[in-house]
Short mmCIF file of C-alpha atoms in Angstrom, two decimals:
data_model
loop_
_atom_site.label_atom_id
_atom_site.label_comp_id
_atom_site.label_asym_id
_atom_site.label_seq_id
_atom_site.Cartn_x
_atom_site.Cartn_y
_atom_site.Cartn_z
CA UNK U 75 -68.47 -142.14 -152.74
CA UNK U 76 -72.18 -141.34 -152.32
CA UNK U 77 -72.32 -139.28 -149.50
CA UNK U 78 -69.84 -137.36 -151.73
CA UNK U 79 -71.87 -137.18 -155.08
CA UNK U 80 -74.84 -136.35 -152.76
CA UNK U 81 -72.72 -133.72 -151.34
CA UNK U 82 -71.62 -132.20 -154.13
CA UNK U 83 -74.97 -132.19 -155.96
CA UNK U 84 -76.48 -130.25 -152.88
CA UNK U 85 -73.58 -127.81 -152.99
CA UNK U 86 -73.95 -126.81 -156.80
CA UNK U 87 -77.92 -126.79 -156.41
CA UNK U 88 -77.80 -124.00 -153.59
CA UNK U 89 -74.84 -122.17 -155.68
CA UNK U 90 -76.96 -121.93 -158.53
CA UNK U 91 -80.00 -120.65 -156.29
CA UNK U 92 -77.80 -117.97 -154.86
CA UNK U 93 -76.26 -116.70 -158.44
CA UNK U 94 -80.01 -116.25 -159.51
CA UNK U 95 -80.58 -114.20 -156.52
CA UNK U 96 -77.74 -112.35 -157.27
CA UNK U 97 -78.77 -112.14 -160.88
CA UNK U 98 -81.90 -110.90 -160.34
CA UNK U 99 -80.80 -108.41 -157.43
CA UNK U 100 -77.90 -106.93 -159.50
CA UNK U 101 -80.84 -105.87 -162.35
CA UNK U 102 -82.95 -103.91 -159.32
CA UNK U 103 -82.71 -100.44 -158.94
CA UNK U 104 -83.54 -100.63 -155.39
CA UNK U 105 -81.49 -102.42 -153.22
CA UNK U 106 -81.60 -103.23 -149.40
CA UNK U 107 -80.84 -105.16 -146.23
CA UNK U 108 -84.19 -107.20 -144.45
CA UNK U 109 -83.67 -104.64 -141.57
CA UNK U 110 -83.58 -101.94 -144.14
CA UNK U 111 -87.36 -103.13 -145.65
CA UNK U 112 -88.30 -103.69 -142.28
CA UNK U 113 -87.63 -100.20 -141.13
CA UNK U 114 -89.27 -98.32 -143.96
CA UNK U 115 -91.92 -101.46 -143.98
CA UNK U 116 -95.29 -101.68 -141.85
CA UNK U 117 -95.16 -105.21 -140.26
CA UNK U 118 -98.43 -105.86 -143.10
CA UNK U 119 -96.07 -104.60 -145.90
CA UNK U 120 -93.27 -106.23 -144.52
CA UNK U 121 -95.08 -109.61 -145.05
CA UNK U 122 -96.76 -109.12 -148.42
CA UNK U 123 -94.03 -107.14 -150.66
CA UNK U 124 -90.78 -109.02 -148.98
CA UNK U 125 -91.96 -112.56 -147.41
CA UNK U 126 -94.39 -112.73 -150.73
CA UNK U 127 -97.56 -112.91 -148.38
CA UNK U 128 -101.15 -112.46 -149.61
CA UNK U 129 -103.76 -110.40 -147.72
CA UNK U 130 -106.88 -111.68 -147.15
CA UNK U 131 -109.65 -111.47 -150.37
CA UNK U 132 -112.09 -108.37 -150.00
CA UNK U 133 -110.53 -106.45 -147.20
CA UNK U 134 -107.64 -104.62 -149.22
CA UNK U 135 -107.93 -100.84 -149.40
CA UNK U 136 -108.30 -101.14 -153.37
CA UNK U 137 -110.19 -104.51 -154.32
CA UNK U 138 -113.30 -102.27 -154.89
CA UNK U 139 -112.28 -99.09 -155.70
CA UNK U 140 -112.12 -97.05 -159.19
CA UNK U 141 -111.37 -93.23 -158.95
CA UNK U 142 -109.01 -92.70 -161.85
CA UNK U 143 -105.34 -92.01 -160.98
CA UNK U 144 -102.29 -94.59 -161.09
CA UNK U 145 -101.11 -97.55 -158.79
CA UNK U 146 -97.47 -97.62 -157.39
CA UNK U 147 -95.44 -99.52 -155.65
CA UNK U 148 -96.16 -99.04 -152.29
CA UNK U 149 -92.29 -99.69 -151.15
CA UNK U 150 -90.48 -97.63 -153.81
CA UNK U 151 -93.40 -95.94 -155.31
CA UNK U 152 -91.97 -97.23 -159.35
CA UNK U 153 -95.89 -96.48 -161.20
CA UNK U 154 -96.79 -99.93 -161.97
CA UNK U 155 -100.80 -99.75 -163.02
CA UNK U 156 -103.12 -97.01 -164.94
CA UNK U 157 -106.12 -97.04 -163.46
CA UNK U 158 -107.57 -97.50 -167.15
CA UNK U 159 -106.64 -101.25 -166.74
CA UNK U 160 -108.34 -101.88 -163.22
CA UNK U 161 -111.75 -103.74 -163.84
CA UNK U 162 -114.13 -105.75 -161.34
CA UNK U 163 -113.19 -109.36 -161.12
CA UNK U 164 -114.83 -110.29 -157.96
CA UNK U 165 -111.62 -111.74 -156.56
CA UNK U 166 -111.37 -109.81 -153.55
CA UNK U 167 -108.17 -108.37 -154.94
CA UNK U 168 -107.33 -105.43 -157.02
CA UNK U 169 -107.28 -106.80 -160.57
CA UNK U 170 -105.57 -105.05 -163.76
CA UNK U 171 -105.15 -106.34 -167.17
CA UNK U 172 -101.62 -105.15 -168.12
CA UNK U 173 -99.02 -103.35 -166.13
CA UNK U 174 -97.35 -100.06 -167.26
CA UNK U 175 -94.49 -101.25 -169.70
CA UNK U 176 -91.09 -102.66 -168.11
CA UNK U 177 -92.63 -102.08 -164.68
CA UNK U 178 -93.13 -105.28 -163.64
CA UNK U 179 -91.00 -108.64 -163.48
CA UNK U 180 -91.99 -111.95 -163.38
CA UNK U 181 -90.68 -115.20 -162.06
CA UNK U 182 -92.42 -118.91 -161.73
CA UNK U 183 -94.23 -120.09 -159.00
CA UNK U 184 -94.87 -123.58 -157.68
CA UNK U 185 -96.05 -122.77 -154.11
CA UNK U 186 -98.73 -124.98 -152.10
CA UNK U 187 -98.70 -127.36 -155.17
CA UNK U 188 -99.49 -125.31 -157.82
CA UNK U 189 -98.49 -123.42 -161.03
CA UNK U 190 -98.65 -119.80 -161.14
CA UNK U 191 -96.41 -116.81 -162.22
CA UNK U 192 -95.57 -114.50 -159.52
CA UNK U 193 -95.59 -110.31 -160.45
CA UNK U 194 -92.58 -108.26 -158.88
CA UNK U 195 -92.07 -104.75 -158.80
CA UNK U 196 -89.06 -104.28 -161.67
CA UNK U 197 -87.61 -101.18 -159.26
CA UNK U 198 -87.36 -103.43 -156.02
CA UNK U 199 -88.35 -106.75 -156.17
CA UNK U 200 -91.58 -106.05 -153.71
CA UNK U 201 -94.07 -109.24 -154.78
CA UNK U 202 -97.07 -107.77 -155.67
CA UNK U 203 -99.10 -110.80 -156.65
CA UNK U 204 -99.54 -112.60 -159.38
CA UNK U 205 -100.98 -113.02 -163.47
CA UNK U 206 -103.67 -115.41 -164.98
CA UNK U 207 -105.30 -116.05 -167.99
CA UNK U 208 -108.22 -115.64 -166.93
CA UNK U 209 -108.45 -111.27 -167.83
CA UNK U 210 -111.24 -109.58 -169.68
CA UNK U 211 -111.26 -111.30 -172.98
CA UNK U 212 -111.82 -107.97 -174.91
CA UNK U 213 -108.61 -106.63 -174.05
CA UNK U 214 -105.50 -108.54 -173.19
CA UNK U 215 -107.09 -111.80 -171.57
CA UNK U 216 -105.08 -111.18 -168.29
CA UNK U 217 -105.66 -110.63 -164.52
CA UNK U 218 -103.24 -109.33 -162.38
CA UNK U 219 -104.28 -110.40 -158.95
CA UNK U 220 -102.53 -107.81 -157.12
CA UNK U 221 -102.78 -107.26 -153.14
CA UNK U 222 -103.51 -103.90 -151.96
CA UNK U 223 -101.16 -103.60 -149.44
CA UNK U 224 -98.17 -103.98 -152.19
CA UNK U 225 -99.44 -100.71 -153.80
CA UNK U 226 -99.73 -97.44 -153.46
CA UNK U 227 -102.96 -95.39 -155.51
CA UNK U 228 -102.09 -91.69 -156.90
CA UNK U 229 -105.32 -89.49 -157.53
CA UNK U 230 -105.07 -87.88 -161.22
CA UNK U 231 -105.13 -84.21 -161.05
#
């Protein structure tokens, strides 16, 4: 009797898991197969925006740079960031503090022990990195610890 309590406890657990994937795949405009990402994907991409991987602080194309433009998704190019909101946190990461309106998703995260909400590209689901409260005071109080490699910067013209 056990065995089959423990059984069917496991069984409705991973259920449930799937129907939120499915959830929160059905609201994606994007949709595709692994070996669809990892096509289109470089193997760095590939790792960051699907396998939610983080690059290594201070050697991301963006963590130091400021020409004025906007940030996109690097996987289905949705405009997530203005550069208005980038500012200098001395992360090693590009940080924003807000993302363009409905761009971005966002979905707990208790990873490697710890407590953190994870930022997803709204279009596709790419992980992008993640928020704290720990932003420029004088504006919205928020960071958005993003990794370079999940983006994509347009010049302004």
């Amino acid at each position: 009797m056990k065995k089959l309590i423990l059984m069917l406890s496991i069984f409705t657990l991973t259920a449930c898991q799937g129907q939120k994937k499915e959830q929160k795949n059905s609201k994606l405009k994007v949709v595709k197969t692994e070996a669809e990402w990892k096509s289109e994907l470089t193997p760095e991409q590939y790792e960051v925006l699907r396998k939610k991987g983080t690059e290594s602080a201070f050697t991301g194309k963006y963590w130091d740079h400021f020409e004025k433009g906007q940030y996109v998704c690097a996987a289905c190019e949705n405009p997530l960031f203005d550069s208005q909101t980038k500012f200098e946190s001395d992360c090693g990461w590009p940080s924003f503090d807000q993302a363009i309106k409905g761009s971005v998703i966002y979905e707990n995260d208790y990873s490697f022990g710890m407590s953190r909400v994870e930022v997803m590209c709204a279009k596709c689901g790419g992980h992008l990195g993640h928020v704290f409260d720990d932003g420029p005071k004088e504006s919205t109080g928020k960071r958005f610890c993003t990794n370079s490699i999940s983006v994509k910067f347009i010049p302004k013209k």
